[in-house]
Short mmCIF file of C-alpha atoms and ligand atoms in Angstrom, two decimals:
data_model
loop_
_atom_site.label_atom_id
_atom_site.label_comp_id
_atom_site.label_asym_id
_atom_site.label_seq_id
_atom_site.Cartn_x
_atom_site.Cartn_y
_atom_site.Cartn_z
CA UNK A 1 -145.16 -1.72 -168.62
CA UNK A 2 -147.52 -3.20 -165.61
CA UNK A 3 -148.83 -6.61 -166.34
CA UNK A 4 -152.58 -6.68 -164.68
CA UNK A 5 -150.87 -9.36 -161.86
CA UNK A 6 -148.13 -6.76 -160.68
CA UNK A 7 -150.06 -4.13 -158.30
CA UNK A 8 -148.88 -1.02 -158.39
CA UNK A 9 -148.36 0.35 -154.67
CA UNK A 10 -150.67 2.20 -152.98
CA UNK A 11 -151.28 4.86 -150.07
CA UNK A 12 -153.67 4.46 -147.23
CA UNK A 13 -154.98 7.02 -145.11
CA UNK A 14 -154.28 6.29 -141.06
CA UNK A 15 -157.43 7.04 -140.44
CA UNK A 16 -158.71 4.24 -143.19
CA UNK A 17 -161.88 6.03 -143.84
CA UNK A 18 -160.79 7.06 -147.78
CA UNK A 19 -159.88 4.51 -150.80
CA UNK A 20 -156.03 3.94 -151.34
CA UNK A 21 -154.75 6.23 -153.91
CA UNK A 22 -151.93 6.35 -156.11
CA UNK A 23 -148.25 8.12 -155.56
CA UNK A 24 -149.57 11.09 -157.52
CA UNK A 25 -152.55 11.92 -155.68
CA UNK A 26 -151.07 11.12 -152.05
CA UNK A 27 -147.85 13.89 -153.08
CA UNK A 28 -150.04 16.62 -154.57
CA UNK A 29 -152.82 16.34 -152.16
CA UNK A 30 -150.67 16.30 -149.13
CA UNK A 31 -153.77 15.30 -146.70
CA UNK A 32 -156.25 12.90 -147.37
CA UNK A 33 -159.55 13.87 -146.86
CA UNK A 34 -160.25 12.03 -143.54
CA UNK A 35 -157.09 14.21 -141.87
CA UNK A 36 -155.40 11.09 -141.59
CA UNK A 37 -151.76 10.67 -143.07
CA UNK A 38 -150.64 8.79 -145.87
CA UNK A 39 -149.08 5.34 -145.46
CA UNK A 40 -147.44 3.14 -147.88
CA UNK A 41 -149.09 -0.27 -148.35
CA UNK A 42 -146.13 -2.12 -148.01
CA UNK A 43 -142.95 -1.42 -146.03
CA UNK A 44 -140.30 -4.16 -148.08
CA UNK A 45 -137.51 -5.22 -146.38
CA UNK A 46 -133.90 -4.67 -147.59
CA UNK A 47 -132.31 -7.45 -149.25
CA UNK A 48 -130.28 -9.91 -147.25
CA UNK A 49 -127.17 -8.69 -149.38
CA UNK A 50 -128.30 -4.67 -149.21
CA UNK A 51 -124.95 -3.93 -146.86
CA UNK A 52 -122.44 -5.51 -148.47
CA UNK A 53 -123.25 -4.19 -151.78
CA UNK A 54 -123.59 -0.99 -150.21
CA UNK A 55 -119.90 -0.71 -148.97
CA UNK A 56 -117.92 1.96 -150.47
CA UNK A 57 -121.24 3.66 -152.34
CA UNK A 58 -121.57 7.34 -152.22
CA UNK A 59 -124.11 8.71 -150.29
CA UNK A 60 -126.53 9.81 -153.43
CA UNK A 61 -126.22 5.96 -154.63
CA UNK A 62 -126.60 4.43 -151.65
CA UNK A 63 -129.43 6.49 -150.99
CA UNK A 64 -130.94 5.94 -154.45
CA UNK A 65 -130.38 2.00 -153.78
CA UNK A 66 -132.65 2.87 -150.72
CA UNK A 67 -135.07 4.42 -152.29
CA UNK A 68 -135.87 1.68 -154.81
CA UNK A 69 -137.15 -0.56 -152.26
CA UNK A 70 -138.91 1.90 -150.16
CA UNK A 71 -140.66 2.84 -153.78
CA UNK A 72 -140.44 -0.14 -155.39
CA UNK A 73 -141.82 0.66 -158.80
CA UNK A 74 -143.75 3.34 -158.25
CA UNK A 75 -141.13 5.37 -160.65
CA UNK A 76 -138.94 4.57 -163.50
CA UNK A 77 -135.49 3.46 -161.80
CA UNK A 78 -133.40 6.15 -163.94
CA UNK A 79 -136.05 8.65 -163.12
CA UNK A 80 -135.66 7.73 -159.55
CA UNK A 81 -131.56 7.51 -159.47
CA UNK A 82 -131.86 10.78 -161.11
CA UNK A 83 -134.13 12.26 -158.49
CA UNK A 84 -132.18 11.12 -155.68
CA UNK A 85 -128.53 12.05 -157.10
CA UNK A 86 -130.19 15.66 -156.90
CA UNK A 87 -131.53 15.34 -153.45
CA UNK A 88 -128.95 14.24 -151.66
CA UNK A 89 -126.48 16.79 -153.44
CA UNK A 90 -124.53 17.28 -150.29
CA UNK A 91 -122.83 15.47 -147.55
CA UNK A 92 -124.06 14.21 -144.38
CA UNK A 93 -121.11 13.92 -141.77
CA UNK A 94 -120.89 11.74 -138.82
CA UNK A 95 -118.36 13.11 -136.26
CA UNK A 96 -116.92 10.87 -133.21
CA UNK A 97 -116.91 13.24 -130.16
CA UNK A 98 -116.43 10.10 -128.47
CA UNK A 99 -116.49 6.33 -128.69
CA UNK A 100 -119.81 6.17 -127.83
CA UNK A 101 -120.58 9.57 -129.39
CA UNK A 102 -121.01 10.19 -132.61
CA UNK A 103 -122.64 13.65 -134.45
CA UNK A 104 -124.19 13.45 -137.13
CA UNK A 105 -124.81 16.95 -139.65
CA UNK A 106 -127.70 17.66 -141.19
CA UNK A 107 -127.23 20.69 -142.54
CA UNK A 108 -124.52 21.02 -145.62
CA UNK A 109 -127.28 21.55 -148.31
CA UNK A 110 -128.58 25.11 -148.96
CA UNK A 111 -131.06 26.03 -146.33
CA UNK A 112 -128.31 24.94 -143.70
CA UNK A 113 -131.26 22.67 -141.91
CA UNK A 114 -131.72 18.99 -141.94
CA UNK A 115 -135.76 19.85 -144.10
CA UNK A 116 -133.36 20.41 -147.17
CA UNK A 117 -133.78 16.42 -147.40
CA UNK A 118 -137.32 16.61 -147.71
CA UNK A 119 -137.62 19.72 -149.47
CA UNK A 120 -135.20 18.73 -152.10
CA UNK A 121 -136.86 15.84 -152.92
CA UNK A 122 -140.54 16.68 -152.68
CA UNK A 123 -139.98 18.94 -155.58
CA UNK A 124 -138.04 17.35 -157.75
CA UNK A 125 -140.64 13.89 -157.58
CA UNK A 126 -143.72 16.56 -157.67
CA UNK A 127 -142.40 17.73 -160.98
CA UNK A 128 -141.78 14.82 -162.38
CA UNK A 129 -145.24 13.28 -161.51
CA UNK A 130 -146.58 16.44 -162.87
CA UNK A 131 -144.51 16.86 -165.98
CA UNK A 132 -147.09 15.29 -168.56
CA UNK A 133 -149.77 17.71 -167.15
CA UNK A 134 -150.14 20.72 -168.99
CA UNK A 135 -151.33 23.47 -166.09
CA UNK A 136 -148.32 24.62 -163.52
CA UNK A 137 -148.61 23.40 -160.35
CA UNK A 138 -148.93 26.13 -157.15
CA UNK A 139 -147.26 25.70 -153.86
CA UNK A 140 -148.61 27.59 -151.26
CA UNK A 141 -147.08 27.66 -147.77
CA UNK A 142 -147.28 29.49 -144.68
CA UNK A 143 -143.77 29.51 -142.70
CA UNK A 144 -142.71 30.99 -139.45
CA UNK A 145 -139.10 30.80 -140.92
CA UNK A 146 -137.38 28.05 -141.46
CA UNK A 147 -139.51 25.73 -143.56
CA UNK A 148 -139.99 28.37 -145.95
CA UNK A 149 -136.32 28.79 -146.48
CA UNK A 150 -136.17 24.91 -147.30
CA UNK A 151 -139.19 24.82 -149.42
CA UNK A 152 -138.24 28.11 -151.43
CA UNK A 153 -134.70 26.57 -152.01
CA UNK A 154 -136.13 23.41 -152.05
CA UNK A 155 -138.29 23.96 -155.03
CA UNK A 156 -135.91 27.20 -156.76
CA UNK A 157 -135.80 26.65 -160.31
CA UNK A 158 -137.92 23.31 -160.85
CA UNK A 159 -139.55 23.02 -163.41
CA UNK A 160 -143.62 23.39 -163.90
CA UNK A 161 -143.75 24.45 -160.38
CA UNK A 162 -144.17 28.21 -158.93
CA UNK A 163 -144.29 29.08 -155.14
CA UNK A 164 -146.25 31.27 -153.23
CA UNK A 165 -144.44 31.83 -149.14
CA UNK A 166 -146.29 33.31 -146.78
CA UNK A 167 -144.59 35.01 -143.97
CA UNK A 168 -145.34 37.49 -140.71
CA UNK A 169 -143.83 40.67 -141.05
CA UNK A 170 -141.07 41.57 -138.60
CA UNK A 171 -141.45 37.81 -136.97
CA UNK A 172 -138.86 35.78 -138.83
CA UNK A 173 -134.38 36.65 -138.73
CA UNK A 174 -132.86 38.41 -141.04
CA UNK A 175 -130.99 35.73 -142.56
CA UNK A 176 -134.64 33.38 -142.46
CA UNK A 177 -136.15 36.40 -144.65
CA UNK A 178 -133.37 36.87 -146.72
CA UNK A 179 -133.18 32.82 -147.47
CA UNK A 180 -137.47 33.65 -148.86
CA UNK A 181 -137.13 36.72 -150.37
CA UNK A 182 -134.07 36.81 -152.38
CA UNK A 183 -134.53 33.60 -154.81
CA UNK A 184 -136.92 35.02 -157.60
CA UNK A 185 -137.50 33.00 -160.66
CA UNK A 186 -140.47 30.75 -159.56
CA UNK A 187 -140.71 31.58 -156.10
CA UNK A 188 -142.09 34.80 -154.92
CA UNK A 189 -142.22 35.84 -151.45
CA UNK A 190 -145.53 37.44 -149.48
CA UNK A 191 -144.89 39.41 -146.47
CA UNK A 192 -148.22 39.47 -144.24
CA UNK A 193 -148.99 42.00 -142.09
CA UNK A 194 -149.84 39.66 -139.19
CA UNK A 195 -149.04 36.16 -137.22
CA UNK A 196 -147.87 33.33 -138.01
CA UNK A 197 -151.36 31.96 -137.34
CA UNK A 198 -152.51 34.85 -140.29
CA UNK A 199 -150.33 33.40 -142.74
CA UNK A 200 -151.81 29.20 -141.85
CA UNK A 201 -155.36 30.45 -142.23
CA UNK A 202 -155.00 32.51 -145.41
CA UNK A 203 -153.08 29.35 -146.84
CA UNK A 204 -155.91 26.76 -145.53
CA UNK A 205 -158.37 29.14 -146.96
CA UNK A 206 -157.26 29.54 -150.43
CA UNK A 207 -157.45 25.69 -150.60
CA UNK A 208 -160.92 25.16 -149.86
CA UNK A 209 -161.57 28.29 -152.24
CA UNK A 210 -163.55 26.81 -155.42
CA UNK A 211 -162.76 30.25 -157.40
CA UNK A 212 -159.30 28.93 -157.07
CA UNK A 213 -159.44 25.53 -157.39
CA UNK A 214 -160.74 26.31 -160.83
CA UNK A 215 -158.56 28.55 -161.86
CA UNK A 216 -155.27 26.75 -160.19
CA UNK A 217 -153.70 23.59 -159.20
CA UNK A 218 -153.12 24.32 -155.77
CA UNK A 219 -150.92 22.05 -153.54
CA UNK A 220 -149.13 22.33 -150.32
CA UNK A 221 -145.40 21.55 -149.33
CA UNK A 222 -146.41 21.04 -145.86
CA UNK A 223 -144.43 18.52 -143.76
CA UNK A 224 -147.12 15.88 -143.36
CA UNK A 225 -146.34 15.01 -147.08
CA UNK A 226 -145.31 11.21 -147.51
CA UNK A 227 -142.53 12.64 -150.08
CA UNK A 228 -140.82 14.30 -147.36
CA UNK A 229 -140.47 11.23 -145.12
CA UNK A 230 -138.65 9.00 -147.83
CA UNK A 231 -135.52 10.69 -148.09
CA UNK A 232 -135.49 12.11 -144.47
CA UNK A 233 -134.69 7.35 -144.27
CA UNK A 234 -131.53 8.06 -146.17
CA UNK A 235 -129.67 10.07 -143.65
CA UNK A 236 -130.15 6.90 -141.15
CA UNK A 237 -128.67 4.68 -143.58
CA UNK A 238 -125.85 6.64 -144.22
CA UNK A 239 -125.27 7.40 -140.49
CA UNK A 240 -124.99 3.30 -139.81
CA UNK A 241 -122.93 3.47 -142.96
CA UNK A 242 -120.16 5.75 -141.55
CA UNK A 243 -119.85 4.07 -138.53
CA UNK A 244 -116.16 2.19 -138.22
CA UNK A 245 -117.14 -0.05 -135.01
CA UNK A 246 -120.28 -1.30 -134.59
CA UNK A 247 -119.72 -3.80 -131.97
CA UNK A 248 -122.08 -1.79 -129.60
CA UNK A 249 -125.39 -1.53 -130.13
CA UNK A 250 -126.34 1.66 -132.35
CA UNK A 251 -128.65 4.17 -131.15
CA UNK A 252 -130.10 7.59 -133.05
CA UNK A 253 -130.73 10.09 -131.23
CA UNK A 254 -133.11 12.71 -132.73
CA UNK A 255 -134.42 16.41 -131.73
CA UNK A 256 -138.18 15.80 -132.48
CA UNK A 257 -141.01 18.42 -133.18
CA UNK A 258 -143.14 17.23 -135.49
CA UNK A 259 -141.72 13.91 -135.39
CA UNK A 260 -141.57 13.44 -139.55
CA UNK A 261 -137.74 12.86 -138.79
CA UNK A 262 -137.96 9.91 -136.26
CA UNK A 263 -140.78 8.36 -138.20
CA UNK A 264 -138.45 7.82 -141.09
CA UNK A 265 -135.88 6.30 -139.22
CA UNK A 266 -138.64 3.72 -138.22
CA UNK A 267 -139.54 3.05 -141.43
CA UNK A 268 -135.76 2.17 -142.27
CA UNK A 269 -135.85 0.42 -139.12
CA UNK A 270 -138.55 -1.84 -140.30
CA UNK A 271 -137.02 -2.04 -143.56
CA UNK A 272 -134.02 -3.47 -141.70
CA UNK A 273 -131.24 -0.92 -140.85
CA UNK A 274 -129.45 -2.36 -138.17
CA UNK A 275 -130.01 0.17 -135.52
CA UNK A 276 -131.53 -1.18 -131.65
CA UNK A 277 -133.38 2.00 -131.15
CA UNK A 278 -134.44 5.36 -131.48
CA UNK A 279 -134.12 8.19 -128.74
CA UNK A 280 -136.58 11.02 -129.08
CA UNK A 281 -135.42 14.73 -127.64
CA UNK A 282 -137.92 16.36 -127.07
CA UNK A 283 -137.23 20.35 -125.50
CA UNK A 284 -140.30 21.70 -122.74
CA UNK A 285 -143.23 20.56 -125.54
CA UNK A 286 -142.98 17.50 -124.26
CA UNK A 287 -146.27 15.46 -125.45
CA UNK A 288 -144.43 12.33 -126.75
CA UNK A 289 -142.40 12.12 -123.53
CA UNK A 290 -145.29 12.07 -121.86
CA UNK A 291 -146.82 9.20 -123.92
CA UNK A 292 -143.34 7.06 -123.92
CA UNK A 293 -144.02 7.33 -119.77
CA UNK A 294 -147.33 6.92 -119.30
CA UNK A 295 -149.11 5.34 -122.59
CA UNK A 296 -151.75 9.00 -122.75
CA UNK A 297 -151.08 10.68 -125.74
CA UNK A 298 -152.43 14.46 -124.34
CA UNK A 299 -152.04 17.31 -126.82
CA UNK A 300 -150.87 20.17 -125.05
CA UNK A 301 -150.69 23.90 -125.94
CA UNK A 302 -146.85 24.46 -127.55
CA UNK A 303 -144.67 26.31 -125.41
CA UNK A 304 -142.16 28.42 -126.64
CA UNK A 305 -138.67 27.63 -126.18
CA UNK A 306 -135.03 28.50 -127.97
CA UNK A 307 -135.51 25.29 -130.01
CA UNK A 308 -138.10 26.63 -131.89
CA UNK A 309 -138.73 24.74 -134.84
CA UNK A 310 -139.48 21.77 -131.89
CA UNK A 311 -142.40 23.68 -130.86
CA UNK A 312 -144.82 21.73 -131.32
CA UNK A 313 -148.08 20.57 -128.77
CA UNK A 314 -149.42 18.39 -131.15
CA UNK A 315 -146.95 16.49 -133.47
CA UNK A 316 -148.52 14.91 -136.49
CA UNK A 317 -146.33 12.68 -137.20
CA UNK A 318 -148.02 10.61 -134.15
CA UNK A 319 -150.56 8.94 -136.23
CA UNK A 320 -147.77 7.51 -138.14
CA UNK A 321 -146.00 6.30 -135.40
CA UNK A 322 -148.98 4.53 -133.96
CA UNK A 323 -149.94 3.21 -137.06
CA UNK A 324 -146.59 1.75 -137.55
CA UNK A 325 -146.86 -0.20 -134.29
CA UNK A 326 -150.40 -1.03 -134.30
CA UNK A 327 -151.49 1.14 -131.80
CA UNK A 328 -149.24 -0.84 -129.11
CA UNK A 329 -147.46 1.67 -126.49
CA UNK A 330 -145.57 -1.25 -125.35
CA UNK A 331 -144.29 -1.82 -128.84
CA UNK A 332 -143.63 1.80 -129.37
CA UNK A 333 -141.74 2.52 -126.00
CA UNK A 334 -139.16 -0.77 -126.99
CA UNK A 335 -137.93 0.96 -129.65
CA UNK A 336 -138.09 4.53 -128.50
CA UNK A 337 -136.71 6.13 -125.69
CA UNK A 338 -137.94 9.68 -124.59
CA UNK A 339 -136.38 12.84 -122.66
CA UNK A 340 -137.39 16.45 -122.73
CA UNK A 341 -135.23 19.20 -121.82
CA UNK A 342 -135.95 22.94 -120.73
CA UNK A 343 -134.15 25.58 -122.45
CA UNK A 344 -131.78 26.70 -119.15
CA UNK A 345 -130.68 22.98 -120.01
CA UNK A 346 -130.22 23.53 -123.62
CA UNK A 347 -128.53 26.55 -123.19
CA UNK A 348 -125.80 24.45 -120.44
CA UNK A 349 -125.68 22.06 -123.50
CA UNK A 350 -124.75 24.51 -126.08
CA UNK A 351 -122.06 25.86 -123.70
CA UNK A 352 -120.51 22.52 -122.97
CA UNK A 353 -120.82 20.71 -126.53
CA UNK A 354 -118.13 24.43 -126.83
CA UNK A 355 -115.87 23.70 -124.14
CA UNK A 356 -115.52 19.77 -123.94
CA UNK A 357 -115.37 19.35 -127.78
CA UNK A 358 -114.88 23.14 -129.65
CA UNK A 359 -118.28 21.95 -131.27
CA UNK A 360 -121.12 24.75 -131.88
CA UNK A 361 -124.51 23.65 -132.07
CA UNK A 362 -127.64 25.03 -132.10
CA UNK A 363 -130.24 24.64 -129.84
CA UNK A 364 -132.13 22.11 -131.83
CA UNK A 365 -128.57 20.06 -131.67
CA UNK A 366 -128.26 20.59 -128.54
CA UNK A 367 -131.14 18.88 -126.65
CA UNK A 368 -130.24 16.09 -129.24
CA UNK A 369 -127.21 16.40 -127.33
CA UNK A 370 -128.73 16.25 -124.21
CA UNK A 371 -130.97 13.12 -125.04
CA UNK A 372 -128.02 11.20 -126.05
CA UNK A 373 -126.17 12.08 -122.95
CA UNK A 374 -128.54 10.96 -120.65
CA UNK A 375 -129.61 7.75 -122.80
CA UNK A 376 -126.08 6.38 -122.24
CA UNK A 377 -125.44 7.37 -118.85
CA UNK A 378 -128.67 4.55 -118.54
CA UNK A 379 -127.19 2.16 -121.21
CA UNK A 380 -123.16 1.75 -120.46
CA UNK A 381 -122.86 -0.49 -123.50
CA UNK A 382 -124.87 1.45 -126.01
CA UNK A 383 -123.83 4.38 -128.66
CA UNK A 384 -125.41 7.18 -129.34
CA UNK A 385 -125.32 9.10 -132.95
CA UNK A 386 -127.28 12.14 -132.22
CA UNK A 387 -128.61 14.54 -135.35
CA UNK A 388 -127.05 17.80 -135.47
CA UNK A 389 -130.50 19.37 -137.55
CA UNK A 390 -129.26 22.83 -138.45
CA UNK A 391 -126.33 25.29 -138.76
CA UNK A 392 -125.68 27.12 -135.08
CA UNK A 393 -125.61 30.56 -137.57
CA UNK A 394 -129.40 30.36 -137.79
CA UNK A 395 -129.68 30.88 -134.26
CA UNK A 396 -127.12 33.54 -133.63
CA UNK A 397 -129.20 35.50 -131.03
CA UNK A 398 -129.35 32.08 -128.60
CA UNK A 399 -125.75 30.50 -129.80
CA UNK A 400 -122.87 33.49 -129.72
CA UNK A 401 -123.73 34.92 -126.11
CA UNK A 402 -123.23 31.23 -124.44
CA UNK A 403 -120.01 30.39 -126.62
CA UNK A 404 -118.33 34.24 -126.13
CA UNK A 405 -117.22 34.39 -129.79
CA UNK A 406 -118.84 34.90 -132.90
CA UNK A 407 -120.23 31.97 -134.96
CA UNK A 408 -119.02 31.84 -138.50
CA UNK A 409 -121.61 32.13 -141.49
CA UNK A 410 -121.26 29.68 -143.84
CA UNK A 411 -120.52 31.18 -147.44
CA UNK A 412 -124.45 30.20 -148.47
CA UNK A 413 -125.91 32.68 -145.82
CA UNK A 414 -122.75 35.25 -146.57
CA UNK A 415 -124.02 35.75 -150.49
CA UNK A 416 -127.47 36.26 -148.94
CA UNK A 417 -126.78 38.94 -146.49
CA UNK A 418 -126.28 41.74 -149.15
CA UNK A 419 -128.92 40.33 -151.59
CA UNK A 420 -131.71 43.04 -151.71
CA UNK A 421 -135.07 41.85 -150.36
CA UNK A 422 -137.93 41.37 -152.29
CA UNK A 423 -141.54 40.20 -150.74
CA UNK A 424 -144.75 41.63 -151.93
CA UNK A 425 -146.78 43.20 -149.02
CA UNK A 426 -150.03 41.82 -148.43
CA UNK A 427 -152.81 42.32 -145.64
CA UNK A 428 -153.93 39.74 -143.31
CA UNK A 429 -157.48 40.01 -145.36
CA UNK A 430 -158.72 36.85 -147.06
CA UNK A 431 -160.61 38.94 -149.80
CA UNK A 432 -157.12 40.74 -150.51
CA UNK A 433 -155.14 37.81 -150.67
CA UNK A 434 -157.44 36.19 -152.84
CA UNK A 435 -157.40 39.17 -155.29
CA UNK A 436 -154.02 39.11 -155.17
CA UNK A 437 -153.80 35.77 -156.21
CA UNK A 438 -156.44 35.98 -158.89
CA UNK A 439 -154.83 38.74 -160.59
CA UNK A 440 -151.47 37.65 -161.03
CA UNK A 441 -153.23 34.56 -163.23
C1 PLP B 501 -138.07 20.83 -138.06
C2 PLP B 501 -136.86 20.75 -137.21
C3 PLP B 501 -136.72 19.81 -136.16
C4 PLP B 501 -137.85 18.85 -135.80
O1 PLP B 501 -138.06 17.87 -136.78
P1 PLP B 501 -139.45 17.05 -136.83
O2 PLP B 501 -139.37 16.22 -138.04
O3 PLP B 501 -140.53 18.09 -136.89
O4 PLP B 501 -139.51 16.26 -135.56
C5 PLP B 501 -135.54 19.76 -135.46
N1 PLP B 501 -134.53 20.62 -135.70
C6 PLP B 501 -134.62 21.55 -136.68
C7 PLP B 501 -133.48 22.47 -136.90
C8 PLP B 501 -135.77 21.65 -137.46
O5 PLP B 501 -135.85 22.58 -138.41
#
């Protein structure tokens, strides 16, 4: 029960030109209305006894013991604990390649990529908010691969909840397609005869439809959701956790896109994790690098590289980060470093991460790699833990000709392989689409 003195935390847009709004309406509607991104009112700080108490927790508790003071009230603690213990179902490994270099993998839970975080949890606290409503609630996302495979796994099976993926024919892997296409259940898979770009507008289309709107609750999984950035703080805090000496200063290194990722380790920054800094890797989309050098923040056009899911010329996530900081670049560039690697580089990276330490990454690992490298060839007495964000078998075609050998599959991606597909073929054609949607009820 809330006594009328307790305030119940709210979310403000970054853009401040819409009211606060509740938990509810800042997770279902994704965007608010001004194209800002939600904020939380109130970032608390950790308790002055959070790390001892901490020692020796598992990962899902600490987490959860995270998570209450990020949320504070906002849901019942056992409905929270319970939330989290099924997020964070999985381990999150920190390797020492060195003494001053530490890996850290992201990718043990089902769609082999560090978005599983996100994903995971996003559903699981949508259907809860939504579980004294009577209508379903509809997911609709467009995906050039490997969100999809996140959000579809992310959401398989939860209740009150059905998915709609969009994809582009022929444009995603096998093993991406198989990941959306071979769940079932509440998830059912659309293959679009068209772009990437096809599949965004049919999906921003169908949510300013009012047919729609009437007849569904529409909602998006898309990564500017608040949900998403909560337990993407965990891994941080689990990462500091794991770490035997921490008599140097403590650095994460992370390969940023859309910067969601690094804007959650801020927020556990704030909250009081431990760690000096944050190093941003960015690959040859290099707009943040830019602004860490210069203080202009210049969207550019995105540039296609092997690092693909860091293809990004415009990464919302900014907004956050300046909001965070006030708008200050000076502020912004204490705490973050930037580099930006081409993909020749990558590719050097992914061949010597093989050689000097048998490790395989994938690209997106491997310009983390890179960042962390050249961050403490500048800082002699720092260390680095740099984020290894996904599985090296979802990028066979860039990873196996630089390493020689094969990379194994993991046994999740093995069951997949001889699943049959099964996507429903749909035009690029609003009017179609729309049909299609309105028919199935
Ligand atoms: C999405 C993604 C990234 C980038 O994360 P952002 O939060 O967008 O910065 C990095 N690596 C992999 C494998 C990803 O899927």
């Amino acid at each position: 029960m809330h006594y009328l003195w307790q305030s119940i935390m709210k979310f403000y847009s970054t853009k401040h030109e819409v009211e606060r709004v509740g938990l509810k309406k800042a997770v279902l509607e994704s965007l608010p209305a001004d194209n800002g991104l939600y904020m939380p009112e109130e970032i608390k700080q950790l308790p002055i006894d959070f790390f001892e108490k901490a020692e020796g927790l598992s990962f899902a508790e600490l987490s959860f013991q995270f998570a209450r003071v990020l949320m504070q009230d906002l849901v019942p603690e056992e409905v929270l604990r319970k939330i989290v213990h099924e997020t964070v179902n999985f381990d999150a490994p920190l390797i020492s390649l060195e003494d001053r270099l530490h890996c850290l993998e992201l990718w043990h839970g089902p769609s082999l990529a560090f978005k599983d975080f996100g994903a995971r949890f996003m559903s699981r606290l949508m259907s809860h908010l939504c579980e004294d409503d009577n209508a379903e609630l509809d997911i609709l996302v467009a995906t050039s691969g490997d969100t999809g495979g996140a959000v579809a796994l992310g959401f398989y099976d939860t209740p009150g909840i059905r998915v709609t993926i969009l994809y582009p024919s022929g444009k995603v892997s096998m093993l991406q397609e198989k990941q959306l296409t071979t769940l079932g259940k509440n998830i059912t898979a659309l293959e679009v005869d068209g772009s990437f770009d096809d599949c965004q507008r049919l999906v921003k289309t169908a949510f300013l439809d009012e047919d729609l709107s009437k007849r569904f609750r529409l909602s998006s999984a898309n990564s500017i959701n608040i949900a998403r950035l909560i337990p993407q703080c965990f891994y941080y805090l689990q990462a500091y956790m794991s770490l035997k000496n921490k008599s140097k200063p403590v650095y994460m290194c992370v390969p940023s896109g859309n910067f969601g990722n690094i804007t959650a380790g801020l927020i556990a920054k704030r909250m009081g994790l431990p760690f000096a800094g944050f190093i941003a890797s960015n690959n040859a989309n290099k707009v943040f690098y830019n602004y860490i050098e210069t203080g202009v923040y210049q969207p550019s056009k995105t540039v296609a590289t092997i690092s693909n899911a860091m293809d990004v010329g415009a990464p919302s996530n900014f907004q956050r980060i300046l909001d965070l900081y006030g708008g200050a670049h000076e502020k912004i560039a204490q705490d973050v470093s930037a580099y930006s690697f081409d993909d020749q580089q990558t590719e050097a990276a992914i061949g010597q991460l093989h050689q000097q330490y048998a490790y395989v990454a994938c690209p997106h690992t491997a310009v983390a790699y890179l960042g962390a490298q050249s961050f403490l060839q500048d800082h002699p007495d720092a260390q680095v833990v740099f984020q290894s964000t996904a599985h090296p078998s979802k990028f066979l075609d860039s990873v196996e000709p630089i390493i020689g050998t094969s990379v194994e599959l993991p046994a999740a991606l093995l069951k997949l392989k001889d699943r049959p597909k099964n996507s429903i073929p749909v035009s690029p054609d609003y009017a179609e689409f729309k049909a299609f949607l309105l028919s199935r009820g």
